[in-house]
PDB file of C-alpha atoms and ligand atoms in Angstrom:
ATOM      1  CA  MET A1453     -58.134-153.251  23.978  1.00 92.00           C
ATOM      2  CA  LYS A1454     -54.880-151.391  24.003  1.00 97.00           C
ATOM      3  CA  ASN A1455     -51.315-152.826  23.816  1.00 98.00           C
ATOM      4  CA  VAL A1456     -48.844-151.796  26.672  1.00 98.00           C
ATOM      5  CA  LEU A1457     -44.792-152.397  25.977  1.00 98.00           C
ATOM      6  CA  ILE A1458     -43.083-152.395  29.397  1.00 98.00           C
ATOM      7  CA  THR A1459     -39.783-153.182  29.777  1.00 98.00           C
ATOM      8  CA  GLY A1460     -37.991-154.584  33.124  1.00 98.00           C
ATOM      9  CA  THR A1461     -41.221-156.490  34.241  1.00 98.00           C
ATOM     10  CA  THR A1462     -39.649-159.234  36.114  1.00 98.00           C
ATOM     11  CA  SER A1463     -39.519-157.616  39.130  1.00 98.00           C
ATOM     12  CA  GLY A1464     -40.197-154.116  41.201  1.00 98.00           C
ATOM     13  CA  ILE A1465     -41.871-151.354  39.602  1.00 98.00           C
ATOM     14  CA  GLY A1466     -42.081-152.882  35.977  1.00 98.00           C
ATOM     15  CA  ARG A1467     -43.728-155.944  37.450  1.00 98.00           C
ATOM     16  CA  ALA A1468     -46.261-153.635  39.524  1.00 98.00           C
ATOM     17  CA  PHE A1469     -47.047-151.578  36.075  1.00 98.00           C
ATOM     18  CA  ALA A1470     -47.473-154.900  34.099  1.00 98.00           C
ATOM     19  CA  GLU A1471     -49.855-155.940  36.706  1.00 98.00           C
ATOM     20  CA  LYS A1472     -51.855-152.453  36.795  1.00 98.00           C
ATOM     21  CA  PHE A1473     -52.172-152.308  32.755  1.00 98.00           C
ATOM     22  CA  ALA A1474     -53.331-155.949  32.937  1.00 98.00           C
ATOM     23  CA  CYS A1475     -55.996-155.108  35.593  1.00 98.00           C
ATOM     24  CA  MET A1476     -57.304-152.159  33.591  1.00 98.00           C
ATOM     25  CA  GLY A1477     -58.063-154.696  30.419  1.00 98.00           C
ATOM     26  CA  ASN A1478     -54.782-153.870  28.245  1.00 98.00           C
ATOM     27  CA  ASN A1479     -52.570-156.451  26.469  1.00 98.00           C
ATOM     28  CA  ILE A1480     -49.349-156.659  27.621  1.00 98.00           C
ATOM     29  CA  ILE A1481     -45.796-157.051  26.105  1.00 98.00           C
ATOM     30  CA  LEU A1482     -43.139-157.812  28.898  1.00 98.00           C
ATOM     31  CA  VAL A1483     -39.851-157.301  28.073  1.00 98.00           C
ATOM     32  CA  SER A1484     -36.591-158.577  30.549  1.00 98.00           C
ATOM     33  CA  ARG A1485     -34.033-160.993  30.190  1.00 98.00           C
ATOM     34  CA  ASP A1486     -35.218-163.613  32.357  1.00 98.00           C
ATOM     35  CA  LYS A1487     -37.244-166.351  30.290  1.00 98.00           C
ATOM     36  CA  GLN A1488     -38.643-168.419  32.838  1.00 98.00           C
ATOM     37  CA  LYS A1489     -39.777-165.595  34.963  1.00 98.00           C
ATOM     38  CA  LEU A1490     -41.211-164.131  31.778  1.00 98.00           C
ATOM     39  CA  GLU A1491     -43.118-167.403  31.212  1.00 98.00           C
ATOM     40  CA  GLN A1492     -44.490-167.413  34.559  1.00 98.00           C
ATOM     41  CA  GLN A1493     -45.347-163.866  34.652  1.00 98.00           C
ATOM     42  CA  LYS A1494     -47.350-164.338  31.114  1.00 98.00           C
ATOM     43  CA  LEU A1495     -49.323-167.149  32.508  1.00 98.00           C
ATOM     44  CA  PHE A1496     -50.291-165.299  35.903  1.00 98.00           C
ATOM     45  CA  LEU A1497     -51.671-162.288  34.014  1.00 98.00           C
ATOM     46  CA  GLN A1498     -53.566-164.310  31.397  1.00 98.00           C
ATOM     47  CA  ASN A1499     -55.323-166.293  34.032  1.00 98.00           C
ATOM     48  CA  GLN A1500     -55.911-163.573  36.552  1.00 98.00           C
ATOM     49  CA  TYR A1501     -57.076-160.790  34.062  1.00 98.00           C
ATOM     50  CA  HIS A1502     -57.951-162.633  30.875  1.00 98.00           C
ATOM     51  CA  VAL A1503     -55.890-160.300  28.700  1.00 98.00           C
ATOM     52  CA  THR A1504     -53.243-161.416  25.856  1.00 98.00           C
ATOM     53  CA  VAL A1505     -49.850-161.264  26.976  1.00 98.00           C
ATOM     54  CA  PHE A1506     -46.512-161.464  24.778  1.00 98.00           C
ATOM     55  CA  PHE A1507     -42.840-161.599  26.031  1.00 98.00           C
ATOM     56  CA  ILE A1508     -39.512-160.715  24.813  1.00 98.00           C
ATOM     57  CA  ALA A1509     -36.670-162.275  26.718  1.00 98.00           C
ATOM     58  CA  TYR A1510     -33.540-160.396  25.771  1.00 98.00           C
ATOM     59  CA  ASP A1511     -30.584-158.225  27.208  1.00 98.00           C
ATOM     60  CA  LEU A1512     -31.428-154.316  26.289  1.00 98.00           C
ATOM     61  CA  THR A1513     -28.118-153.651  26.634  1.00 98.00           C
ATOM     62  CA  LYS A1514     -27.033-155.389  23.389  1.00 98.00           C
ATOM     63  CA  GLU A1515     -26.799-153.140  20.236  1.00 97.00           C
ATOM     64  CA  ASP A1516     -29.662-154.821  18.536  1.00 98.00           C
ATOM     65  CA  ALA A1517     -32.110-154.862  21.160  1.00 98.00           C
ATOM     66  CA  VAL A1518     -34.445-152.308  19.576  1.00 98.00           C
ATOM     67  CA  ASP A1519     -34.249-154.245  16.027  1.00 98.00           C
ATOM     68  CA  PHE A1520     -35.110-157.402  17.995  1.00 98.00           C
ATOM     69  CA  ILE A1521     -38.160-155.861  19.579  1.00 98.00           C
ATOM     70  CA  MET A1522     -39.519-154.374  16.580  1.00 98.00           C
ATOM     71  CA  LYS A1523     -39.316-157.428  14.677  1.00 98.00           C
ATOM     72  CA  LYS A1524     -41.008-159.101  17.302  1.00 98.00           C
ATOM     73  CA  ILE A1525     -43.883-156.494  17.342  1.00 97.00           C
ATOM     74  CA  TYR A1526     -44.106-156.602  13.351  1.00 97.00           C
ATOM     75  CA  ASN A1527     -44.290-160.323  13.291  1.00 97.00           C
ATOM     76  CA  TRP A1528     -46.956-160.261  15.974  1.00 97.00           C
ATOM     77  CA  ASN A1529     -48.891-157.715  13.794  1.00 96.00           C
ATOM     78  CA  ILE A1530     -49.838-155.491  16.660  1.00 96.00           C
ATOM     79  CA  SER A1531     -49.735-151.720  17.622  1.00 96.00           C
ATOM     80  CA  VAL A1532     -48.334-150.338  20.704  1.00 98.00           C
ATOM     81  CA  ASP A1533     -50.434-147.590  22.853  1.00 98.00           C
ATOM     82  CA  PHE A1534     -48.458-147.444  26.094  1.00 98.00           C
ATOM     83  CA  LEU A1535     -44.459-147.587  26.215  1.00 98.00           C
ATOM     84  CA  VAL A1536     -43.154-147.723  29.586  1.00 99.00           C
ATOM     85  CA  ASN A1537     -39.037-147.169  29.603  1.00 99.00           C
ATOM     86  CA  ASN A1538     -38.660-148.741  32.878  1.00 98.00           C
ATOM     87  CA  ALA A1539     -35.830-151.298  32.979  1.00 98.00           C
ATOM     88  CA  GLY A1540     -32.780-150.048  34.874  1.00 98.00           C
ATOM     89  CA  PHE A1541     -30.074-151.156  37.472  1.00 98.00           C
ATOM     90  CA  ASN A1542     -27.478-149.101  39.617  1.00 97.00           C
ATOM     91  CA  GLU A1543     -23.794-149.492  40.075  1.00 96.00           C
ATOM     92  CA  CYS A1544     -23.186-147.198  43.154  1.00 94.00           C
ATOM     93  CA  GLY A1545     -19.929-146.326  45.054  1.00 95.00           C
ATOM     94  CA  LEU A1546     -16.804-144.278  44.472  1.00 96.00           C
ATOM     95  CA  PHE A1547     -16.469-143.139  40.764  1.00 97.00           C
ATOM     96  CA  SER A1548     -12.688-144.361  40.873  1.00 98.00           C
ATOM     97  CA  GLU A1549     -13.897-147.593  42.088  1.00 97.00           C
ATOM     98  CA  THR A1550     -17.082-148.911  40.598  1.00 97.00           C
ATOM     99  CA  ASP A1551     -16.970-151.252  37.610  1.00 98.00           C
ATOM    100  CA  ILE A1552     -16.940-149.175  34.205  1.00 98.00           C
ATOM    101  CA  ASN A1553     -18.202-152.208  32.367  1.00 98.00           C
ATOM    102  CA  LYS A1554     -21.506-152.148  34.318  1.00 98.00           C
ATOM    103  CA  GLU A1555     -21.472-148.218  34.171  1.00 98.00           C
ATOM    104  CA  ILE A1556     -21.291-148.522  30.276  1.00 98.00           C
ATOM    105  CA  LYS A1557     -24.077-151.303  30.188  1.00 98.00           C
ATOM    106  CA  MET A1558     -26.235-148.590  32.386  1.00 98.00           C
ATOM    107  CA  ILE A1559     -25.467-145.770  29.696  1.00 98.00           C
ATOM    108  CA  ASP A1560     -26.313-148.341  27.363  1.00 98.00           C
ATOM    109  CA  LEU A1561     -30.037-149.260  28.958  1.00 98.00           C
ATOM    110  CA  HIS A1562     -30.829-146.020  30.316  1.00 98.00           C
ATOM    111  CA  ILE A1563     -29.575-143.633  27.467  1.00 98.00           C
ATOM    112  CA  ARG A1564     -29.162-145.410  24.056  1.00 98.00           C
ATOM    113  CA  PHE A1565     -31.644-148.022  24.349  1.00 98.00           C
ATOM    114  CA  ILE A1566     -34.499-145.734  25.544  1.00 98.00           C
ATOM    115  CA  THR A1567     -33.502-143.270  22.909  1.00 98.00           C
ATOM    116  CA  GLN A1568     -33.808-145.867  20.071  1.00 98.00           C
ATOM    117  CA  LEU A1569     -36.858-147.583  21.138  1.00 98.00           C
ATOM    118  CA  THR A1570     -38.875-144.258  21.531  1.00 98.00           C
ATOM    119  CA  LYS A1571     -37.748-143.211  18.170  1.00 98.00           C
ATOM    120  CA  ARG A1572     -39.121-146.418  16.647  1.00 98.00           C
ATOM    121  CA  ILE A1573     -42.275-146.442  18.590  1.00 98.00           C
ATOM    122  CA  LEU A1574     -43.395-142.965  18.316  1.00 98.00           C
ATOM    123  CA  PRO A1575     -44.268-143.269  14.397  1.00 97.00           C
ATOM    124  CA  ILE A1576     -46.643-145.981  15.306  1.00 97.00           C
ATOM    125  CA  MET A1577     -48.302-143.542  18.013  1.00 97.00           C
ATOM    126  CA  GLU A1578     -48.253-140.706  15.411  1.00 97.00           C
ATOM    127  CA  LYS A1579     -49.940-142.707  12.930  1.00 95.00           C
ATOM    128  CA  ASN A1580     -52.770-142.950  15.524  1.00 93.00           C
ATOM    129  CA  ASN A1581     -52.366-139.523  16.783  1.00 96.00           C
ATOM    130  CA  SER A1582     -52.746-141.336  20.158  1.00 97.00           C
ATOM    131  CA  GLY A1583     -50.185-142.931  22.628  1.00 98.00           C
ATOM    132  CA  HIS A1584     -48.595-142.740  26.198  1.00 98.00           C
ATOM    133  CA  ILE A1585     -45.019-142.723  26.907  1.00 98.00           C
ATOM    134  CA  LEU A1586     -44.079-143.268  30.730  1.00 98.00           C
ATOM    135  CA  ASN A1587     -40.227-142.879  31.419  1.00 98.00           C
ATOM    136  CA  ILE A1588     -38.982-143.806  34.681  1.00 98.00           C
ATOM    137  CA  GLY A1589     -36.508-141.254  36.055  1.00 98.00           C
ATOM    138  CA  SER A1590     -35.564-140.944  39.830  1.00 98.00           C
ATOM    139  CA  THR A1591     -35.435-138.450  42.319  1.00 97.00           C
ATOM    140  CA  GLY A1592     -31.736-138.827  41.237  1.00 97.00           C
ATOM    141  CA  SER A1593     -32.699-136.982  37.836  1.00 98.00           C
ATOM    142  CA  PHE A1594     -32.575-134.003  39.878  1.00 98.00           C
ATOM    143  CA  ILE A1595     -29.755-134.599  41.990  1.00 96.00           C
ATOM    144  CA  PRO A1596     -26.197-135.232  40.878  1.00 95.00           C
ATOM    145  CA  SER A1597     -25.300-137.782  43.547  1.00 95.00           C
ATOM    146  CA  PRO A1598     -21.823-138.444  44.879  1.00 95.00           C
ATOM    147  CA  PHE A1599     -21.397-142.419  45.232  1.00 95.00           C
ATOM    148  CA  ASP A1600     -23.988-142.722  42.298  1.00 96.00           C
ATOM    149  CA  ALA A1601     -22.194-140.501  39.443  1.00 97.00           C
ATOM    150  CA  VAL A1602     -23.294-142.399  36.385  1.00 98.00           C
ATOM    151  CA  TYR A1603     -26.437-143.442  37.664  1.00 98.00           C
ATOM    152  CA  SER A1604     -27.926-139.825  38.511  1.00 98.00           C
ATOM    153  CA  ALA A1605     -26.485-138.507  35.309  1.00 98.00           C
ATOM    154  CA  THR A1606     -28.251-141.273  33.227  1.00 98.00           C
ATOM    155  CA  LYS A1607     -31.376-140.372  35.110  1.00 98.00           C
ATOM    156  CA  ALA A1608     -31.022-136.653  34.439  1.00 98.00           C
ATOM    157  CA  TYR A1609     -30.813-137.499  30.582  1.00 99.00           C
ATOM    158  CA  ILE A1610     -34.224-139.463  31.005  1.00 98.00           C
ATOM    159  CA  MET A1611     -35.556-136.215  32.822  1.00 98.00           C
ATOM    160  CA  SER A1612     -34.203-134.081  30.104  1.00 98.00           C
ATOM    161  CA  PHE A1613     -35.416-136.346  26.976  1.00 98.00           C
ATOM    162  CA  SER A1614     -38.495-136.836  28.836  1.00 98.00           C
ATOM    163  CA  ASN A1615     -39.298-133.033  29.235  1.00 98.00           C
ATOM    164  CA  ALA A1616     -38.457-132.034  25.623  1.00 98.00           C
ATOM    165  CA  LEU A1617     -40.575-134.813  24.253  1.00 98.00           C
ATOM    166  CA  TYR A1618     -43.420-133.696  26.374  1.00 98.00           C
ATOM    167  CA  GLY A1619     -43.079-130.235  24.851  1.00 98.00           C
ATOM    168  CA  GLU A1620     -42.768-131.462  21.197  1.00 98.00           C
ATOM    169  CA  TYR A1621     -46.130-133.529  21.572  1.00 98.00           C
ATOM    170  CA  ALA A1622     -47.841-130.833  23.840  1.00 96.00           C
ATOM    171  CA  ASN A1623     -50.719-130.262  21.561  1.00 92.00           C
ATOM    172  CA  THR A1624     -51.254-133.814  20.057  1.00 97.00           C
ATOM    173  CA  GLY A1625     -52.804-136.986  21.157  1.00 97.00           C
ATOM    174  CA  ILE A1626     -49.687-138.404  22.409  1.00 98.00           C
ATOM    175  CA  LYS A1627     -48.801-137.829  26.143  1.00 98.00           C
ATOM    176  CA  VAL A1628     -45.338-138.102  27.751  1.00 98.00           C
ATOM    177  CA  THR A1629     -44.914-138.579  31.548  1.00 98.00           C
ATOM    178  CA  LEU A1630     -41.776-138.899  33.637  1.00 98.00           C
ATOM    179  CA  LEU A1631     -42.163-140.808  36.925  1.00 98.00           C
ATOM    180  CA  CYS A1632     -39.396-140.088  39.448  1.00 98.00           C
ATOM    181  CA  PRO A1633     -39.678-142.289  42.326  1.00 98.00           C
ATOM    182  CA  GLY A1634     -37.355-142.299  45.306  1.00 97.00           C
ATOM    183  CA  ALA A1635     -36.040-145.404  47.456  1.00 97.00           C
ATOM    184  CA  THR A1636     -38.456-148.312  46.547  1.00 98.00           C
ATOM    185  CA  LYS A1637     -38.580-151.567  47.895  1.00 97.00           C
ATOM    186  CA  THR A1638     -37.564-153.757  45.010  1.00 97.00           C
ATOM    187  CA  GLU A1639     -34.487-155.775  44.241  1.00 96.00           C
ATOM    188  CA  PHE A1640     -32.955-152.645  42.854  1.00 96.00           C
ATOM    189  CA  ALA A1641     -30.839-151.751  46.192  1.00 95.00           C
ATOM    190  CA  GLN A1642     -29.774-155.383  46.829  1.00 94.00           C
ATOM    191  CA  LYS A1643     -28.534-155.828  43.406  1.00 95.00           C
ATOM    192  CA  ALA A1644     -26.523-152.466  43.588  1.00 95.00           C
ATOM    193  CA  ASN A1645     -25.365-153.550  47.198  1.00 91.00           C
ATOM    194  CA  MET A1646     -27.256-150.223  48.510  1.00 91.00           C
ATOM    195  CA  GLU A1647     -29.605-151.818  50.866  1.00 90.00           C
ATOM    196  CA  HIS A1648     -27.321-150.518  54.021  1.00 88.00           C
ATOM    197  CA  THR A1649     -27.499-147.149  52.614  1.00 91.00           C
ATOM    198  CA  LEU A1650     -29.785-144.576  55.103  1.00 89.00           C
ATOM    199  CA  LEU A1651     -31.542-143.704  51.550  1.00 91.00           C
ATOM    200  CA  PHE A1652     -33.026-147.115  51.670  1.00 92.00           C
ATOM    201  CA  ARG A1653     -33.595-147.323  55.385  1.00 89.00           C
ATOM    202  CA  PHE A1654     -36.089-144.199  55.533  1.00 82.00           C
ATOM    203  CA  ALA A1655     -39.274-143.585  53.540  1.00 84.00           C
ATOM    204  CA  VAL A1656     -38.875-146.639  51.280  1.00 96.00           C
ATOM    205  CA  MET A1657     -41.867-146.854  49.211  1.00 97.00           C
ATOM    206  CA  LYS A1658     -43.631-150.031  47.898  1.00 98.00           C
ATOM    207  CA  PRO A1659     -43.684-150.755  44.123  1.00 98.00           C
ATOM    208  CA  ASP A1660     -47.457-150.942  44.256  1.00 98.00           C
ATOM    209  CA  LYS A1661     -47.562-147.727  45.774  1.00 98.00           C
ATOM    210  CA  VAL A1662     -45.740-145.886  43.316  1.00 98.00           C
ATOM    211  CA  VAL A1663     -47.749-147.489  40.756  1.00 98.00           C
ATOM    212  CA  LYS A1664     -51.018-146.648  42.319  1.00 98.00           C
ATOM    213  CA  ILE A1665     -50.031-142.818  42.420  1.00 98.00           C
ATOM    214  CA  ALA A1666     -48.469-142.561  38.893  1.00 98.00           C
ATOM    215  CA  TYR A1667     -50.939-144.490  36.768  1.00 98.00           C
ATOM    216  CA  PRO A1668     -53.651-142.207  37.056  1.00 98.00           C
ATOM    217  CA  LYS A1669     -51.551-139.317  36.665  1.00 98.00           C
ATOM    218  CA  MET A1670     -49.867-140.781  33.299  1.00 98.00           C
ATOM    219  CA  ILE A1671     -53.377-141.461  31.894  1.00 98.00           C
ATOM    220  CA  LYS A1672     -54.235-137.728  32.686  1.00 97.00           C
ATOM    221  CA  GLY A1673     -50.926-136.948  30.736  1.00 97.00           C
ATOM    222  CA  LYS A1674     -49.173-135.443  33.734  1.00 98.00           C
ATOM    223  CA  ARG A1675     -45.578-134.027  32.709  1.00 98.00           C
ATOM    224  CA  LEU A1676     -44.109-135.078  35.872  1.00 98.00           C
ATOM    225  CA  VAL A1677     -45.016-137.474  38.758  1.00 98.00           C
ATOM    226  CA  ILE A1678     -42.933-137.553  41.936  1.00 98.00           C
ATOM    227  CA  PRO A1679     -44.774-140.018  44.296  1.00 98.00           C
ATOM    228  CA  GLY A1680     -44.824-139.463  48.070  1.00 97.00           C
ATOM    229  CA  LEU A1681     -44.485-136.216  50.226  1.00 96.00           C
ATOM    230  CA  TYR A1682     -40.742-137.063  51.427  1.00 95.00           C
ATOM    231  CA  ASN A1683     -39.657-137.473  47.853  1.00 96.00           C
ATOM    232  CA  LYS A1684     -41.285-134.258  46.547  1.00 97.00           C
ATOM    233  CA  LEU A1685     -39.564-132.414  49.453  1.00 96.00           C
ATOM    234  CA  LEU A1686     -36.162-134.088  48.290  1.00 95.00           C
ATOM    235  CA  VAL A1687     -36.656-132.575  44.973  1.00 97.00           C
ATOM    236  CA  PHE A1688     -37.714-129.064  46.085  1.00 97.00           C
ATOM    237  CA  PHE A1689     -34.991-128.829  48.376  1.00 95.00           C
ATOM    238  CA  SER A1690     -32.349-130.072  45.810  1.00 95.00           C
ATOM    239  CA  LYS A1691     -33.542-127.352  43.539  1.00 94.00           C
ATOM    240  CA  VAL A1692     -33.148-124.471  45.934  1.00 96.00           C
ATOM    241  CA  MET A1693     -29.849-125.480  47.778  1.00 95.00           C
ATOM    242  CA  PRO A1694     -26.450-124.706  46.845  1.00 95.00           C
ATOM    243  CA  ILE A1695     -24.686-127.924  45.065  1.00 94.00           C
ATOM    244  CA  ARG A1696     -22.156-128.072  47.708  1.00 95.00           C
ATOM    245  CA  ILE A1697     -25.013-128.883  50.479  1.00 95.00           C
ATOM    246  CA  THR A1698     -26.757-131.245  48.258  1.00 94.00           C
ATOM    247  CA  ASN A1699     -23.518-133.232  47.857  1.00 93.00           C
ATOM    248  CA  LYS A1700     -22.823-133.203  51.517  1.00 93.00           C
ATOM    249  CA  LEU A1701     -26.457-134.513  52.302  1.00 93.00           C
ATOM    250  CA  THR A1702     -26.359-136.951  49.537  1.00 93.00           C
ATOM    251  CA  LEU A1703     -23.117-138.365  50.615  1.00 91.00           C
ATOM    252  CA  ILE A1704     -24.772-139.134  54.015  1.00 91.00           C
ATOM    253  CA  MET A1705     -27.640-140.618  52.468  1.00 89.00           C
ATOM    254  CA  MET A1706     -25.171-143.064  50.528  1.00 90.00           C
ATOM    255  CA  THR A1707     -22.392-143.535  52.874  1.00 87.00           C
ATOM    256  CA  GLY A1708     -23.551-142.495  56.482  1.00 70.00           C
ATOM    257  CA  ARG A1709     -20.481-140.238  56.360  1.00 58.00           C
TER     258      ARG A1709
HETATM  259  N1  LIG B1843     -35.996-149.051  43.170  1.00 92.81           N
HETATM  260  C1  LIG B1843     -35.806-147.739  43.434  1.00 92.81           C
HETATM  261  O1  LIG B1843     -35.280-147.335  44.867  1.00 92.81           O
HETATM  262  C2  LIG B1843     -35.808-146.905  42.459  1.00 92.81           C
HETATM  263  C3  LIG B1843     -35.732-145.672  42.695  1.00 92.81           C
HETATM  264  C4  LIG B1843     -35.972-144.729  41.435  1.00 92.81           C
HETATM  265  C5  LIG B1843     -36.081-145.211  40.454  1.00 92.81           C
HETATM  266  N2  LIG B1843     -36.006-146.276  40.134  1.00 92.81           N
HETATM  267  C6  LIG B1843     -36.079-146.891  38.767  1.00 92.81           C
HETATM  268  O2  LIG B1843     -37.196-147.759  38.503  1.00 92.81           O
HETATM  269  C7  LIG B1843     -36.811-148.696  37.208  1.00 92.81           C
HETATM  270  C8  LIG B1843     -37.136-150.142  37.875  1.00 92.81           C
HETATM  271  O3  LIG B1843     -36.316-150.523  38.893  1.00 92.81           O
HETATM  272  P1  LIG B1843     -36.788-151.387  40.156  1.00 92.81           P
HETATM  273  O4  LIG B1843     -36.663-150.798  41.456  1.00 92.81           O
HETATM  274  O5  LIG B1843     -37.977-151.745  39.899  1.00 92.81           O
HETATM  275  O6  LIG B1843     -35.798-152.696  39.946  1.00 92.81           O
HETATM  276  P2  LIG B1843     -35.645-154.167  39.978  1.00 92.81           P
HETATM  277  O7  LIG B1843     -36.468-154.689  40.997  1.00 92.81           O
HETATM  278  O8  LIG B1843     -34.285-154.482  39.888  1.00 92.81           O
HETATM  279  O9  LIG B1843     -36.139-154.524  38.411  1.00 92.81           O
HETATM  280  C9  LIG B1843     -35.518-154.123  37.334  1.00 92.81           C
HETATM  281  C10 LIG B1843     -36.039-154.655  35.941  1.00 92.81           C
HETATM  282  O10 LIG B1843     -35.276-154.328  34.941  1.00 92.81           O
HETATM  283  C11 LIG B1843     -34.850-155.643  34.384  1.00 92.81           C
HETATM  284  N3  LIG B1843     -33.440-155.429  33.641  1.00 92.81           N
HETATM  285  C12 LIG B1843     -32.392-155.035  34.226  1.00 92.81           C
HETATM  286  N4  LIG B1843     -31.378-154.871  33.420  1.00 92.81           N
HETATM  287  C13 LIG B1843     -31.889-155.231  32.306  1.00 92.81           C
HETATM  288  C14 LIG B1843     -31.297-155.760  31.072  1.00 92.81           C
HETATM  289  N5  LIG B1843     -30.089-155.244  30.585  1.00 92.81           N
HETATM  290  N6  LIG B1843     -32.189-155.975  29.921  1.00 92.81           N
HETATM  291  C15 LIG B1843     -33.469-156.319  29.889  1.00 92.81           C
HETATM  292  N7  LIG B1843     -34.128-156.091  31.352  1.00 92.81           N
HETATM  293  C16 LIG B1843     -33.140-155.580  32.341  1.00 92.81           C
HETATM  294  C17 LIG B1843     -34.810-156.597  35.572  1.00 92.81           C
HETATM  295  O11 LIG B1843     -35.279-157.950  34.914  1.00 92.81           O
HETATM  296  P3  LIG B1843     -34.076-158.884  34.326  1.00 92.81           P
HETATM  297  O12 LIG B1843     -33.045-159.111  35.399  1.00 92.81           O
HETATM  298  O13 LIG B1843     -35.086-160.226  34.096  1.00 92.81           O
HETATM  299  O14 LIG B1843     -33.575-158.767  32.876  1.00 92.81           O
HETATM  300  C18 LIG B1843     -35.989-156.315  36.069  1.00 92.81           C
HETATM  301  O15 LIG B1843     -37.275-156.599  35.620  1.00 92.81           O
HETATM  302  C19 LIG B1843     -35.321-148.488  37.152  1.00 92.81           C
HETATM  303  O16 LIG B1843     -35.371-147.647  35.815  1.00 92.81           O
HETATM  304  C20 LIG B1843     -34.831-147.511  38.249  1.00 92.81           C
HETATM  305  O17 LIG B1843     -33.701-146.999  38.011  1.00 92.81           O
HETATM  306  C21 LIG B1843     -35.870-147.317  41.189  1.00 92.81           C
END
């Protein structure tokens, strides 16, 4: 049986991935902050899929988060075959008006934490010459988004980081995949007060669908997965259009202006 470490499992895309991996017979290490939800999730997955489930309740923006996780993994004496870097959140609005403390925490979670955790997990995978890393970016990885400046910049980092690692491990047993969902129906938009935006009113995908599309592609070792035609088109046009046009269109999506 393989072991899967997934961050951000108490809701949304991470929860859907945890269920998919468990359903495929993998043991799961759940990581999020909400201990009560994690306890319930552990019981549900164990009873439903007869796999072993561990959980770590911790705020991943804390400086010692990676040490905390690695200590647990060593104490449990388990390997990690899949790493899903999923936990994330948004703080949207005009950059001059958004909360800098939240933005720094976002940078901590999306950039520092992912970088540190991946560095500590890779040697375990290298020892076995086998493993999968799935990084959750966003269509925003491709689009410098007005009203979402810091979020889209952190997701651009994840894209660049993931693509570079894909190149480093191309001829090994380690696979690195970047998943770039568009608007997805999770708690994400409501937490960031974005539910009213045009972005979250059209072509919003369910998290189960995102996972259904992404899972087999990740197993095959695809470098990039953009789920859904609408999101693929969004990314395509963002690449070919001048930035001032993408800026204008993104502003409309984010503010209706
Ligand atoms: N939903 C979308 O439209 C969308 C689009 C593109 C990309 N994404 C990306 O998809 C990923 C998952 O988002 P989602 O839509 O599933 O959002 P979600 O429903 O809000 O879930 C986010 C998960 O991350 C965990 N989390 C957040 N901050 C954390 C922290 N400081 N420490 C530990 N865990 C933390 C939350 O758990 P706790 O609160 O229990 O800690 C929760 O389980 C994110 O990386 C997001 O950027 C989402």
